[in-house]
Structures are given as C-alpha cells and as structure tokens.
Coordinates of C-alpha atoms and ligand atoms in Angstrom, one line a residue:
X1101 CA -27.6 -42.1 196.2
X1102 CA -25.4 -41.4 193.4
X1103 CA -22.5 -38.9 193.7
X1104 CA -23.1 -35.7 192.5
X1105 CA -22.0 -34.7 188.9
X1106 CA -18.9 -33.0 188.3
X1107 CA -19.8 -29.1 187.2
X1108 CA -18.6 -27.4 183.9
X1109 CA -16.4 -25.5 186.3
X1110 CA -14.5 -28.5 186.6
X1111 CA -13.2 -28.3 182.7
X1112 CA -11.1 -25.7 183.4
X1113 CA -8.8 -27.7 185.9
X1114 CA -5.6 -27.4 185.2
X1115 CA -4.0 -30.5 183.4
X1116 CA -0.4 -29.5 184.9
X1117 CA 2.5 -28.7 182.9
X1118 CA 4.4 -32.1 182.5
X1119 CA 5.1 -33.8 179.6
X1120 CA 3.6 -35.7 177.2
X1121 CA 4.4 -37.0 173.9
X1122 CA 0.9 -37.5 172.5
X1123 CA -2.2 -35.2 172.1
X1124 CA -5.3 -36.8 171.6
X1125 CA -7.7 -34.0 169.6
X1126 CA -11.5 -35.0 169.6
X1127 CA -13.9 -32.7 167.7
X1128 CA -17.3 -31.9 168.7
X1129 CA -19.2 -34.5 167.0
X1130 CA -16.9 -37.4 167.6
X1131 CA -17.6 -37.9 171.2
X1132 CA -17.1 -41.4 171.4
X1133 CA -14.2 -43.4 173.3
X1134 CA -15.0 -46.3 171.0
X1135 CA -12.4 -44.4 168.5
X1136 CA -9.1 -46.5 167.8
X1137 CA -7.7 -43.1 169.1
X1138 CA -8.4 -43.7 172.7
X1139 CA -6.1 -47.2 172.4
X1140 CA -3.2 -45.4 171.4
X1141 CA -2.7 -42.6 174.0
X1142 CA -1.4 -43.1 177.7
X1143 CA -4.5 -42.7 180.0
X1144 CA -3.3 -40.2 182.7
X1145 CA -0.2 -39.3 180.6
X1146 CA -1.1 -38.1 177.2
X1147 CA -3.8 -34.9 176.9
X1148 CA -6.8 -35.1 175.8
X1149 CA -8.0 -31.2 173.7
X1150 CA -11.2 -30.3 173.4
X1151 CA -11.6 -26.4 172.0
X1152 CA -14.6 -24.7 171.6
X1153 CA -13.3 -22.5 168.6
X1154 CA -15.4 -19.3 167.0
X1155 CA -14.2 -20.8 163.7
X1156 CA -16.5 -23.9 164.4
X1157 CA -19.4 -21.2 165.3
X1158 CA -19.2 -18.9 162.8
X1159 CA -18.1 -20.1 159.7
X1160 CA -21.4 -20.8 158.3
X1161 CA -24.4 -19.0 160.4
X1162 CA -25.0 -21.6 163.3
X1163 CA -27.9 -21.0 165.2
X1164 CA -28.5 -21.0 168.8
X1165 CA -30.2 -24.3 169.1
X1166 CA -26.8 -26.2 167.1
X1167 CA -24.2 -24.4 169.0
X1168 CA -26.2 -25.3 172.4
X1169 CA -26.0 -28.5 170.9
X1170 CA -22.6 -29.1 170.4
X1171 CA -20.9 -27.0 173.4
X1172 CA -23.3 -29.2 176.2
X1173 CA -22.9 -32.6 174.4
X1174 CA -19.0 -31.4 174.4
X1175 CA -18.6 -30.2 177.8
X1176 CA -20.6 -33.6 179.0
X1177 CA -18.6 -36.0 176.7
X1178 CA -15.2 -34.1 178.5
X1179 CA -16.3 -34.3 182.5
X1180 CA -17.2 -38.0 181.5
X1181 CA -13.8 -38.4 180.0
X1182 CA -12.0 -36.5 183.4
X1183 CA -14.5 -38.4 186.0
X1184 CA -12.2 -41.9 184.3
X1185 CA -8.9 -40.6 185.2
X1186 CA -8.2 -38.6 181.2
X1187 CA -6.1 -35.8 181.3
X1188 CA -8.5 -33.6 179.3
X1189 CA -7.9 -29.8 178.8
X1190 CA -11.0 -28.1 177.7
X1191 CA -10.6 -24.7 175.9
X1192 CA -14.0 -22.9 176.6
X1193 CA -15.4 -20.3 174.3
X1194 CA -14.9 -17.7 176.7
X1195 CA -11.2 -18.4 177.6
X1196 CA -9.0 -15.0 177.5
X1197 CA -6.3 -16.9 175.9
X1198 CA -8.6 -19.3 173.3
X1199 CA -7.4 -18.1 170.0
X1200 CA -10.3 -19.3 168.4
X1201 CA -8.7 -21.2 165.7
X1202 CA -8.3 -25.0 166.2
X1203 CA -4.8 -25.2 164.3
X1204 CA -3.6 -22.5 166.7
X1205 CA -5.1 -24.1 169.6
X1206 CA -3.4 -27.3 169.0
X1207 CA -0.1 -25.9 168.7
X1208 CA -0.5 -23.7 172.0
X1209 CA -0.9 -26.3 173.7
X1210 CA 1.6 -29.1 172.1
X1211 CA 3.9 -26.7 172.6
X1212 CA 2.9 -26.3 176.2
X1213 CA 3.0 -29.9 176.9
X1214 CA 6.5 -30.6 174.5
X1215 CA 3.6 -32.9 172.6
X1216 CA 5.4 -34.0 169.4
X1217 CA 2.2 -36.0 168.1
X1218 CA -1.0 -35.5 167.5
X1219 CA -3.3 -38.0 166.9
X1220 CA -6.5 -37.3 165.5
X1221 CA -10.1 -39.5 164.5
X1222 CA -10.7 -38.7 160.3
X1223 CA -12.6 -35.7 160.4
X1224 CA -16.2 -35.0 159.0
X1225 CA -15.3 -31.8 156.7
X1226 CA -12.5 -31.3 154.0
X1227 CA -11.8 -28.0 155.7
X1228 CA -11.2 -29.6 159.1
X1229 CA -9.2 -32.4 157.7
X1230 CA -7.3 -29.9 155.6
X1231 CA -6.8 -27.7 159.0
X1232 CA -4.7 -30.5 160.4
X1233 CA -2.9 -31.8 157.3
X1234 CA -1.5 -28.2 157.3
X1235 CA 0.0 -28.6 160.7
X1236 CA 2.1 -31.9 159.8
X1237 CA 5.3 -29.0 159.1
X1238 CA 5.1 -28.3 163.1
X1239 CA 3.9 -31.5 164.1
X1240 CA 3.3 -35.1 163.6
X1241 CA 0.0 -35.5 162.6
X1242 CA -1.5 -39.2 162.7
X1243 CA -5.2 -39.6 161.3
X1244 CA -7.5 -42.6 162.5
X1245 CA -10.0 -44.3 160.5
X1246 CA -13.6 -43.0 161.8
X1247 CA -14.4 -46.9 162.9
X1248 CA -18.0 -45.0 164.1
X1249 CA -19.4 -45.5 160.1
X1250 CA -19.8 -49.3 158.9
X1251 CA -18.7 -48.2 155.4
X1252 CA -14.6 -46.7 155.6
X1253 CA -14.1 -44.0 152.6
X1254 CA -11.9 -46.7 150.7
X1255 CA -14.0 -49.4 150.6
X1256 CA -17.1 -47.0 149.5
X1257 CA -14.4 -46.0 146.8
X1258 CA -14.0 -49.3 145.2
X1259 CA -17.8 -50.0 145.3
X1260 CA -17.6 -46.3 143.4
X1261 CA -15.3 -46.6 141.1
X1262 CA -15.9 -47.5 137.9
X1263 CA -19.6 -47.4 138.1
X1264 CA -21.5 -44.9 136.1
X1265 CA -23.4 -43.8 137.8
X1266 CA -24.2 -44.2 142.5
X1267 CA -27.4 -45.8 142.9
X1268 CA -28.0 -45.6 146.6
X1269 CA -30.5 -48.8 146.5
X1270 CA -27.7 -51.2 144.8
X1271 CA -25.2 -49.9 148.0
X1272 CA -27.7 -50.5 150.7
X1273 CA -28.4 -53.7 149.0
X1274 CA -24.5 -55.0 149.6
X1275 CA -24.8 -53.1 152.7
X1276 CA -27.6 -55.9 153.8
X1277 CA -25.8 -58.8 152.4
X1278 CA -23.0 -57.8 154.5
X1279 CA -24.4 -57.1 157.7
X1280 CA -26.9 -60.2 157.6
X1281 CA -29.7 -57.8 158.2
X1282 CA -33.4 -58.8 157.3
X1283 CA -32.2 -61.7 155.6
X1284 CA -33.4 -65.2 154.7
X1285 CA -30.9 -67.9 155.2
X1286 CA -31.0 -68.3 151.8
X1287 CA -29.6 -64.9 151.3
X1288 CA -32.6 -63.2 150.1
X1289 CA -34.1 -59.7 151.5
X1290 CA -37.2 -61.0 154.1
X1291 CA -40.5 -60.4 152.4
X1292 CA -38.7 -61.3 149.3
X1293 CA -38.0 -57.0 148.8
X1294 CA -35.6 -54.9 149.0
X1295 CA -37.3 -51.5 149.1
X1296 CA -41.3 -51.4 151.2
X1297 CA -41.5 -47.2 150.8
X1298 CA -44.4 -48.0 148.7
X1299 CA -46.3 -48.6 151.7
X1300 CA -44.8 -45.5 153.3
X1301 CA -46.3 -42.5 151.9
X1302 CA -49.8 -42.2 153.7
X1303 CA -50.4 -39.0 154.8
X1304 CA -52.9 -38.5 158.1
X1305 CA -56.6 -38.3 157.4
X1306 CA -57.0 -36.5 160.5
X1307 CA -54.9 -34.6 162.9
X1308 CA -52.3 -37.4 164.3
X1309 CA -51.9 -37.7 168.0
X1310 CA -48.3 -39.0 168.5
X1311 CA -46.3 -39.8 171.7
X1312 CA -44.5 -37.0 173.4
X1313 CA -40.8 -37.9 172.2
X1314 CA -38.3 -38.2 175.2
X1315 CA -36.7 -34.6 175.8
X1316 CA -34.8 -33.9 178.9
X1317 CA -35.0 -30.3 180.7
X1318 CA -31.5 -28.9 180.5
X1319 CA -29.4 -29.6 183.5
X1320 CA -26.7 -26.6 184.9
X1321 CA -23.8 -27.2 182.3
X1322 CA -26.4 -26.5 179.4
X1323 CA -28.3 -23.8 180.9
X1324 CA -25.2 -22.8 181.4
X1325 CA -23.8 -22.7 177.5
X1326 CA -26.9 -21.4 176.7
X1327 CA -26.5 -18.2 178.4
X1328 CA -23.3 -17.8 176.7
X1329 CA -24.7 -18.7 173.5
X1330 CA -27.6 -15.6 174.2
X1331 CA -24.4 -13.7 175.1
X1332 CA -21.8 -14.2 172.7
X1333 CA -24.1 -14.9 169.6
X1334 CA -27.1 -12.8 170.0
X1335 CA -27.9 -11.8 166.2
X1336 CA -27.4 -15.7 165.7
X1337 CA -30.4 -17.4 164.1
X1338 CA -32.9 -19.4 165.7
X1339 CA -34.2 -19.5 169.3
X1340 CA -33.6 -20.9 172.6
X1341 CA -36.7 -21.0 174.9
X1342 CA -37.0 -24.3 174.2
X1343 CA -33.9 -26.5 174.0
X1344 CA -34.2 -29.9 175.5
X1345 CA -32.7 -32.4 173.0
X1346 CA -30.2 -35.1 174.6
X1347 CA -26.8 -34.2 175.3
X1348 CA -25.6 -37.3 176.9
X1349 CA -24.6 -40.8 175.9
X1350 CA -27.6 -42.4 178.7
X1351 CA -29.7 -39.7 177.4
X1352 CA -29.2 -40.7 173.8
X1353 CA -29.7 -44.2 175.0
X1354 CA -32.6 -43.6 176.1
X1355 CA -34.0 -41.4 173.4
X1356 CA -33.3 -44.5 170.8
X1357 CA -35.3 -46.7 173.2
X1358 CA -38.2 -44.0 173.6
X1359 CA -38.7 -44.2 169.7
X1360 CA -38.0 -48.1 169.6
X1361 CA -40.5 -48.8 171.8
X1362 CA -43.2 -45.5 171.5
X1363 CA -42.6 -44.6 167.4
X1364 CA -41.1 -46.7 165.2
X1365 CA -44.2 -48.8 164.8
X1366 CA -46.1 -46.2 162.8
X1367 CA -42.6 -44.7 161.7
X1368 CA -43.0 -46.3 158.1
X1369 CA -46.5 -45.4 157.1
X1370 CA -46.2 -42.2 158.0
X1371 CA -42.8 -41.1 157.2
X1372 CA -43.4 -38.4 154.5
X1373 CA -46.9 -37.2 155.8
X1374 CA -46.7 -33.1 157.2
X1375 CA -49.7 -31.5 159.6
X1376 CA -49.2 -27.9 161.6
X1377 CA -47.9 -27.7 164.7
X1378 CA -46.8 -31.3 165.0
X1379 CA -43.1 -31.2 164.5
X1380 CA -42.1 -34.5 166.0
X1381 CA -44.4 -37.1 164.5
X1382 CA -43.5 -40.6 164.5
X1383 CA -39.9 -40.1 163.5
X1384 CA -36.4 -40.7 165.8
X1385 CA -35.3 -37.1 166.0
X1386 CA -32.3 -39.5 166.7
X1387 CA -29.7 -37.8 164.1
X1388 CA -28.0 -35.7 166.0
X1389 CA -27.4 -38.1 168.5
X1390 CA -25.6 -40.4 165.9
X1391 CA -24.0 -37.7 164.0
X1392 CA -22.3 -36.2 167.5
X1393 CA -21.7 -40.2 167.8
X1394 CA -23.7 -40.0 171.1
X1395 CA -25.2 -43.1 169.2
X1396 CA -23.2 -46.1 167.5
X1397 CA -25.0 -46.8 164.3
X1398 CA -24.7 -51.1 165.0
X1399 CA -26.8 -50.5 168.2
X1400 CA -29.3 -48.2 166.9
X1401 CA -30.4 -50.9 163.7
X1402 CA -29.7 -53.4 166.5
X1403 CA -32.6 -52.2 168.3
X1404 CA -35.0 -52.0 165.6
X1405 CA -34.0 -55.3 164.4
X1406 CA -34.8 -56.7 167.8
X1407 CA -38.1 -54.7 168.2
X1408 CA -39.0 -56.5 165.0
X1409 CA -38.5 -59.7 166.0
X1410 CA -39.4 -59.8 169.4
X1411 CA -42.7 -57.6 168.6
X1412 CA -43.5 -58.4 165.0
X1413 CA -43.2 -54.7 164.2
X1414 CA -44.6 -53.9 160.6
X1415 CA -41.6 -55.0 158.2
X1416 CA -42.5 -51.5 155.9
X1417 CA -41.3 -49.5 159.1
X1418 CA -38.2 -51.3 161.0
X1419 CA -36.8 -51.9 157.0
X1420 CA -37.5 -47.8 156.2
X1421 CA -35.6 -47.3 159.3
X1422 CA -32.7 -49.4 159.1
X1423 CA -32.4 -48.2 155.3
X1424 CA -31.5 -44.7 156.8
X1425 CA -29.0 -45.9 158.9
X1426 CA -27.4 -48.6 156.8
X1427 CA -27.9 -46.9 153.6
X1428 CA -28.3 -43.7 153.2
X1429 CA -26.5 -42.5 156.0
X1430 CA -23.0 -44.7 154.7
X1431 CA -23.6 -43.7 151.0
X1432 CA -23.8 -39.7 151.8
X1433 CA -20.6 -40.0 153.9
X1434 CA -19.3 -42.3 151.0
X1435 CA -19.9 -39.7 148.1
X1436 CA -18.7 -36.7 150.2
X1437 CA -15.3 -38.1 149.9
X1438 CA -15.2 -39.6 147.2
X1439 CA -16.0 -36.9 145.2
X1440 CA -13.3 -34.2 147.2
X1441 CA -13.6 -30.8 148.0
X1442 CA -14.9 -29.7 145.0
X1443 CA -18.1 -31.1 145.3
X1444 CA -19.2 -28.0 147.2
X1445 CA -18.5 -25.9 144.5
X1446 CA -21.3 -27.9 142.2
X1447 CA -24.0 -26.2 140.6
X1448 CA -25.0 -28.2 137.6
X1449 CA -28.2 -26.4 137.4
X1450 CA -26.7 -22.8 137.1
X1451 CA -28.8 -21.5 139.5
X1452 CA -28.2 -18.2 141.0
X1453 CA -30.9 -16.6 143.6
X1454 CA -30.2 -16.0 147.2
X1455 CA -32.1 -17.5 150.0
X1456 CA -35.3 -15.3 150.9
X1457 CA -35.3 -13.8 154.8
X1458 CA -38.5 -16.0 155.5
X1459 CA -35.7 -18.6 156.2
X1460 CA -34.6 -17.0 158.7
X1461 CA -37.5 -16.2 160.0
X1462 CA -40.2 -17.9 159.1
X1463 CA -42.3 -14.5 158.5
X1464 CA -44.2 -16.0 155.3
X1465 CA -47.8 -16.3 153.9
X1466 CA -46.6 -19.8 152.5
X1467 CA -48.1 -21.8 155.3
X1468 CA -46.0 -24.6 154.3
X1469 CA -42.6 -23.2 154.6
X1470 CA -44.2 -21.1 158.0
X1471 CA -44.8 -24.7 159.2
X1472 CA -41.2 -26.1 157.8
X1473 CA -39.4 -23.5 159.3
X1474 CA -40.6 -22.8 162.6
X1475 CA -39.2 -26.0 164.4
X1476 CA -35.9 -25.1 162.5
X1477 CA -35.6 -22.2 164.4
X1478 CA -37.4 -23.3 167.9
X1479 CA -35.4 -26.6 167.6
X1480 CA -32.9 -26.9 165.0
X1481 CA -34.9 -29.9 163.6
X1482 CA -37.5 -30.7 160.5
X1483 CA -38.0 -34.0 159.6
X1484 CA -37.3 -35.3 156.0
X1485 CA -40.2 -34.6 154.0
X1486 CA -40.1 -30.9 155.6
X1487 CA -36.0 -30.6 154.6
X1488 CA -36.8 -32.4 151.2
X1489 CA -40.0 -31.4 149.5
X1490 CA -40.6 -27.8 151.1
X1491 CA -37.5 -26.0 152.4
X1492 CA -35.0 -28.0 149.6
X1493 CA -38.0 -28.2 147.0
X1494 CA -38.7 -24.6 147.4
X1495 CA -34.8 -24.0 146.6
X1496 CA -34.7 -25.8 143.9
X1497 CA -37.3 -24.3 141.8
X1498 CA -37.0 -20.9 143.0
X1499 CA -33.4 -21.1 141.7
X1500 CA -31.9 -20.2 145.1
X1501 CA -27.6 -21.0 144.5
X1502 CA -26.9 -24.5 146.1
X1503 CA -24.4 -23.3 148.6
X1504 CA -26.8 -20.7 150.0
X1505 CA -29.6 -23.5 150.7
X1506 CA -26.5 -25.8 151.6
X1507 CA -25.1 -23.1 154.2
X1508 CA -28.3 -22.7 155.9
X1509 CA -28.8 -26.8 156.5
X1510 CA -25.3 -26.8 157.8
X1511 CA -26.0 -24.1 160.1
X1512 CA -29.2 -24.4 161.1
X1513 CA -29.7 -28.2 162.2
X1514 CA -28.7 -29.4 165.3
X1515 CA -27.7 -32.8 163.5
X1516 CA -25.7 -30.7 160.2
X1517 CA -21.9 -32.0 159.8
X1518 CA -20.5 -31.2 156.3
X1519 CA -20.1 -34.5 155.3
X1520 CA -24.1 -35.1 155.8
X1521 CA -25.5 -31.8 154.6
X1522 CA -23.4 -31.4 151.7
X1523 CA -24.4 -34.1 149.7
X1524 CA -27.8 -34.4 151.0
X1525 CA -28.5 -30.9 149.7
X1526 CA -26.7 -30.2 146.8
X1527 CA -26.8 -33.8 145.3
X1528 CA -30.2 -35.0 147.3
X1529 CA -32.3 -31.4 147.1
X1530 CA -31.0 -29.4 144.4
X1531 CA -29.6 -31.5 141.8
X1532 CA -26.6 -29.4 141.8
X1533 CA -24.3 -32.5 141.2
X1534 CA -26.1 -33.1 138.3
X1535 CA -27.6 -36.4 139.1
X1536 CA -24.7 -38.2 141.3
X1537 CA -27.1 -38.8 144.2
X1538 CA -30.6 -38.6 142.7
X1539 CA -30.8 -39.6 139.2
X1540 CA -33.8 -36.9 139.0
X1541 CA -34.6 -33.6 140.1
X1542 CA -37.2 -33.6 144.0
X1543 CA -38.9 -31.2 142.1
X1544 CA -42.4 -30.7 142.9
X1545 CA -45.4 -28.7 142.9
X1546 CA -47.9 -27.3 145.5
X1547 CA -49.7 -30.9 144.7
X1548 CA -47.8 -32.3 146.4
X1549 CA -47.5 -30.7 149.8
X1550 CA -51.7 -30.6 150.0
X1551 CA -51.8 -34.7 149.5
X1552 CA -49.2 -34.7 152.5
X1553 CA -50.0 -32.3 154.6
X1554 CA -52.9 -30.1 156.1
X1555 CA -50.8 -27.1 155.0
X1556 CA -52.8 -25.9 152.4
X1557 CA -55.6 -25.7 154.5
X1558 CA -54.2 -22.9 156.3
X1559 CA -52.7 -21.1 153.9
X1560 CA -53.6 -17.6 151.7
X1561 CA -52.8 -19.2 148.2
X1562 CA -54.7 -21.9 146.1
X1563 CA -52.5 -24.7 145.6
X1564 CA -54.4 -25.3 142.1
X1565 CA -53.3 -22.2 140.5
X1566 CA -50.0 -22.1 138.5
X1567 CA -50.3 -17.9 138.4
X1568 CA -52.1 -15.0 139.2
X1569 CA -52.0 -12.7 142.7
X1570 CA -53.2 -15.8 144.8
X1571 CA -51.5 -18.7 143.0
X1572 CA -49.8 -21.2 145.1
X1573 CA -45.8 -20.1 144.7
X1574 CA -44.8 -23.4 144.2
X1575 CA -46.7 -24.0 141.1
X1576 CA -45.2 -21.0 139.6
X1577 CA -42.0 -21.8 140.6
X1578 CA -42.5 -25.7 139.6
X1579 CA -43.5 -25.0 136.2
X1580 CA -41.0 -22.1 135.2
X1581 CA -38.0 -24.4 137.0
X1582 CA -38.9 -26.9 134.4
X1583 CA -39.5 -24.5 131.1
X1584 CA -36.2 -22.8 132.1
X1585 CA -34.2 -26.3 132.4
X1586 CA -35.8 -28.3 129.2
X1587 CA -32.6 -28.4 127.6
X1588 CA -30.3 -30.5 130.5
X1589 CA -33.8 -32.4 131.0
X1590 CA -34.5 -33.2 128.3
X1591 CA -31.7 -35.6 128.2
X1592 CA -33.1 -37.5 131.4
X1593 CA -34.8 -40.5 131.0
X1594 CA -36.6 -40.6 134.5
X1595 CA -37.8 -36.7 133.2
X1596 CA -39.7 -37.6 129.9
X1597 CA -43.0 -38.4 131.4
X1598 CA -42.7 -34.6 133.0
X1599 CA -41.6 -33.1 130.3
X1600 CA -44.3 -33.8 128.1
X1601 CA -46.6 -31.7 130.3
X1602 CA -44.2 -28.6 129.6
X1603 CA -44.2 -29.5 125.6
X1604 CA -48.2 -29.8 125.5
X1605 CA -48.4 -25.9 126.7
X1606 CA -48.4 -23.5 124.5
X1607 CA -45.9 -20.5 124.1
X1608 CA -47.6 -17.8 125.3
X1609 CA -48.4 -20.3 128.6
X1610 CA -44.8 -20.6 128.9
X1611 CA -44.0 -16.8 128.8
X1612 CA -47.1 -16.1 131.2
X1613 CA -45.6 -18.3 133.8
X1614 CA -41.5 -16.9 133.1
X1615 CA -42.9 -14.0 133.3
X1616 CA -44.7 -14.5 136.5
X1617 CA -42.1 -16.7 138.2
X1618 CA -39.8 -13.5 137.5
X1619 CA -42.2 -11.2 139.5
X1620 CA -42.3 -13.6 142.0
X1621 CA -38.4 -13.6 142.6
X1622 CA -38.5 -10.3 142.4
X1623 CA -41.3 -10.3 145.5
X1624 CA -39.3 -12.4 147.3
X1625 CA -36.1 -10.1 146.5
X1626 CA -34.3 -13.3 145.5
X1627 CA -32.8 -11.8 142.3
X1628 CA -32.4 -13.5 139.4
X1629 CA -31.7 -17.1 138.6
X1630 CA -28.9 -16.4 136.1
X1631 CA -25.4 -15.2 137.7
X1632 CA -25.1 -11.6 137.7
X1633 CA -22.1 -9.9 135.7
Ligands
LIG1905 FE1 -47.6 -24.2 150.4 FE2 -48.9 -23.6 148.1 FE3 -50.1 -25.2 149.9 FE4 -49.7 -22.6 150.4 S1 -51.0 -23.5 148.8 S2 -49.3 -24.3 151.8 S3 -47.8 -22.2 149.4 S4 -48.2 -25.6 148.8

C-alpha cells in the first residue's frame, strides 16, 4: 500500500509568517529540482513561490488544453516539493488576493516573509526575464544558469559569433563530438554520416496502425484545474474532453519509455508522413514533457542511445531522434538569445495578413489544415510535418504576419515556450528572419501534402490545379508567394532551381494567379499581404 497523495487542497497551506532571507521562484515550465537554485536555498527555511498568474494565461490566447497543462504539471511538481519538507507557497488562479502579476506577486510575498533575495532559474522568454530584471530596485535579484539545456546561451554565442551565417547541421555536429554520441572511437559519426533524413521521408502506403501512445486519465488535481480552466477561460480556444497528457515526473518517465520501447523503431521512416484521424503516429509526443522539464534532455537521448545498442534499432531513426534533442532543440534556444528581444519583431518577408478563423476552429474545406488542426484544438499537439508544411506552410504563402502565426504556436501547444516557438516559427516557418535559421523558404505546394499524406483524398479541391473555383489553395497561394517575392529570392542560391519555374510562365500566367491569390485572401477575409496605411 502506498500512502495516499497529498490533494491540491494542500497548496494552500499556510507557509507561516517567519522569516526568511531567500525566495526561491520556479516558473511553470521549470519544474525540476535538478536546478542549481534548489542548492542555494535553506530547505524548510527559505520559500519556495509558485503563482499561477492571468498574465501567464492570457497574454497570448492559451487554450484550454496548455493551461491544463501547465496549472496540473504545476500543482503536482509543488505537493512533490511540500511532501520533501519545502516551504512552498502556491498562489492558485483563484486566490482573492493573487494579483495576477508575477512581479507583484513576488513582492507580496518578499515583503511578507522580510525576503531580501530572490533567486531565480534563467527564464525561457525576454519578457519574463525582463519582468524580474525590473524588480532588482526593490530586491536582490540573483539569476541561475538554466543547467536543464546542454548548450548555456554564452557558449552558443561564441559558436555564433562571427559566423555568417547559423547552420544548424554544423552545431549539432560539435554537439556530437562533444557528447561522444553515435561516435566511432576514431571520432567519426557511426555509419560514417552525419545526417540519415534521407531515409526518413516515406510516407504510408496504407493506413498505418500505430501503438496507442501512453496517456494517463486525469487524476483529482487535474480534473480539478480543468474545471477551473472551463470556468475562468470559457471563450478560450481549444477543447477539453479529452486531456490525458502526463503531468508528472513518473508519468513523463514512463511516457519516454512507452515511445523507446513501442515507437521509436519506425520513428525515422515515417517522421514526415500525414494520414486522417491518426494524430499520434510513431512520434514521442514527448516535448512538452521536456520543455516543462518533466524530462532531462541527457536521459531522454540516453534512452534511445541504449535502445540502439541493446536492440540494434534502425540508425536512420535513434540518429533523427537524438538530432531533435541534441540539435535542434539547443540551437533554437541558442538563437533566441542570441539574437535579443527584437527578434520577435522580424518580418523580413513584409507580410501582412491576419490568421484565418479556420485556425481556431478548424471549420475548413482544406482537408489538410481540417486534419492539422483538429488535434491542436482536442490536444494541443501536431506533430512536425503538420506544424511545418501545413499550418506554418499555409502562413507563409498566404502572407499571414509572422507574429500572428507565431502567437497562435505559442498559445496553442501544450509544449509552446517563447524561446521554442519563436524561432521555430518565424525563422523555421516563415522565413521572417530572413534566413537565420533556414537558409530557404518551407515553402511548398499542394504536391507536397498529397505525396505525404492521404489528405487529398478527402478533400473538395484538386491538388493539381494552380487556379480556378476548385484549385487546391496551396497551389495558388505557392505560386503567387513566389511571383510576389522574386526580388529578395532572387538573391538566394538554394532558390534558383525554383525560380526558374516562376521565370518560364508567362505574364499574363502571373497576373491570372495574383489575381486569383488576391480573391482567395479576400475569401478567407485575410486582407491583404502588404501593410495597410
Ligand atoms: Fe490540402 Fe490542397 Fe490536398 Fe486539399 S487538395 S488536402 S487543400 S493540399
């Protein structure tokens, strides 16, 4: 028998009055105790804050499914930290006295305590981090390094600095040297390369039969968020009938070890391949879990490294894989700060449209976005290819503004931080950063989604037609993105091939497809690309 857990009622125990110098602040997606944080305070002594702020809820649009998200993994993370003796005091959303604000909060209850410090892991937004540099005229403020990444902002700098331009595949490439992962002894990549994603773009020949990913049934303290959620957010987007994503360190253990040992092995083939109704696939739906630091990255490519070795796992899957988590994963977080807060504003492209409402609600006769959108709302989740080449792709060349597309991934996804999301859309999707992260435009047309998915199948437009009442969208869209923009690419290299498709039509093909890109916008009621006066 094992004792019973402690309920959510249990956060709002009173911590007492007494002193104590420090307060230790930990933000909803840095529930860890591995922090150098938790070495410095006073176990019993110091306070622990945890605030569940509106400002956090509401700043961008945060649906249902990420607020759940965040409040239960929270509340868990904090009756974990009181059941070992912490001091915590847990603001709830619902608090009479929460101010909402997590500078205010902070204060209230420093000044409640007679705290003089605060000590704080590096946050994963230039907002948040700015939040807290403010209060260093009331308070000392002492930052940590955020020891959760492999990579620390300073050392991605001087890899940064002074190249011309960020090629992800050169960083992950140091990043294996480093870590002595799939590596010969004489220093070469195993399989003698770096990169196996040419093996990794199969889509399914027939409809795919994966196993059911782990997903526990909420347990009291997230039913009981939910309801508040319904309560306090009910225009919020998304839905919540069915949340079960992990929300616990043992659950996000064993959701790792549910895709090690059930998934990974097709993982690779199959990574970019799309069909209807099967959300899940053979990917880790893991994210979140690491990006809430439920999840230490060392143990997650740990355990595909091991599966590999121990059950010869195909080399194309455990290296895509670890390439997420060792690569990509470090250089995002590496080019968010490195670039600074005015990344966000970035829109290289001059693009200018506002998101349509089928993102909202996935009301559309596009099967593929119906199909790319529906799990973001029942969920909070689409996997890669779904974020990438349909939701991002369809941004991109409809000439939605970056930041809309950007504040719908940060508010929609259960596994959306700023520092993820940011660069990831407007350097990864939309080009916005003109060519930082992707050297070229993920531009493409309805092609492309009918050789990786079944979507087409199901779907009111012919995804060979460029125009005309029952042309597939995206090939409008596709080819009047790249009339409009062959001036800036025109000066890319990695473009040429594509452009010379756009120079073989003639004019009066160009203006047919302007013109009917235009009426499609104005269909959608996107508005124009161009910025309005
Ligand atoms: Fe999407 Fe076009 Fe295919 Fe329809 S035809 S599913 S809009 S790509």
């Amino acid at each position: 028998m094992t004792a019973a857990r402690p309920q959510s009622a249990q956060l709002s125990a009173d911590v007492g009055r007494s002193k104590s110098d420090r307060l230790l602040i930990i933000l909803g997606d840095q529930l860890t105790t591995t922090a150098p944080t938790f070495d410095r305070i006073d176990k019993g002594r110091d306070i622990i804050l945890m605030c569940e702020v509106e400002e956090e809820a509401t700043h961008v649009a945060s649906s249902k499914q990420r607020t759940v998200m965040f409040l239960s993994a929270m509340r868990h993370f904090a009756l974990d930290l009181i059941k070992s003796g912490h001091r915590v005091r847990y603001i709830k959303l619902d608090d009479p006295h929460n101010t909402h604000s997590l500078a205010s909060e902070a204060k209230r209850t420093a000044k409640q305590h007679n705290a003089t410090s605060i000590l704080l892991t590096y946050p994963g937004e230039h907002r948040v981090l700015a939040t807290f540099e403010d209060l260093e005229s009331d308070l000392e403020v002492e930052i940590f390094p955020d020891t959760h990444f492999l990579v620390q902002p300073e050392q991605f700098n001087e890899w940064a600095d002074g190249r011309k331009s960020l090629v992800m595949e050169y960083f992950y490439r140091e990043q294996r040297r480093a870590l002595g992962v799939l590596m010969t002894k004489q220093g070469k990549p195993v399989s003698g390369a770096w990169n196996l994603d040419k093996e990794n773009r199969q889509s399914f020949k027939r409809a795919p039969n994966p196993p059911e990913p782990y997903r526990p049934e909420p347990d009291d303290i997230t039913r009981e968020v939910m309801a508040l959620v319904e309560r306090r957010f009910p225009d919020a987007p998304g839905r919540l009938a069915d949340f079960r994503w992990p929300v616990t360190r043992r659950q996000a253990l064993h959701a790792l070890r549910s895709f090690i040992s059930d998934r990974l092995e097709r993982f690779g083939a199959h990574q970019d391949a799309m069909w209807t109704e099967q959300p899940w696939l053979y990917h880790s739906h893991i994210s979140p879990l690491i990006n809430l630091k439920l999840l230490d990255p060392r143990e997650v490519y740990a355990a595909a490294i091991e599966a590999y070795e121990e059950r010869s796992l195909p080399l194309n899957s455990v290296e895509g894989f670890v390439r997420q988590i060792i690569g990509w994963r470090e250089f995002i977080r590496g080019v968010y700060w490195h670039q600074g807060p005015e990344y966000a504003d970035r829109n290289a492209l001059d693009q200018h449209a506002t998101l349509p409402d089928c993102y909202w609600t996935a009301d559309t006769d596009m099967a593929c976005m119906h199909h790319a959108i529906t799990p973001v709302l029942d969920h909070g989740y689409s996997h890669h290819i779904q974020r990438l080449m349909v939701t991002g792709n369809f941004a991109l060349i409809a000439g939605i503004h970056p930041r809309a597309i950007s504040d719908w991934y940060l508010g929609m996804f259960v596994d959306a931080v700023d520092w993820v999301t940011l660069p990831n859309t407007l350097g990864m999707a939309m080009h916005a950063d003109g060519g930082i992260v992707g050297t070229k435009p993920y531009a493409a047309s309805g092609k492309y989604i009918k050789r990786m998915s079944n979507y087409c199948e199901h779907c009111r437009y012919d995804p060979e037609k460029r125009t005309g009442e029952d042309a597939c969208p995206f090939n409008t869209f596709y080819w009047d993105f790249l009339i409009r923009n062959q001036h800036p690419f025109s000066k890319n290299q990695r473009m040429t091939m594509i452009m010379k498709n756009v120079e073989r039509m003639t004019k009066s093909q160009q203006t047919e497809i302007t013109h009917e890109g235009r009426k499609l916008r104005e269909r959608l009621g996107i508005g124009g690309v161009e910025a309005r006066s």
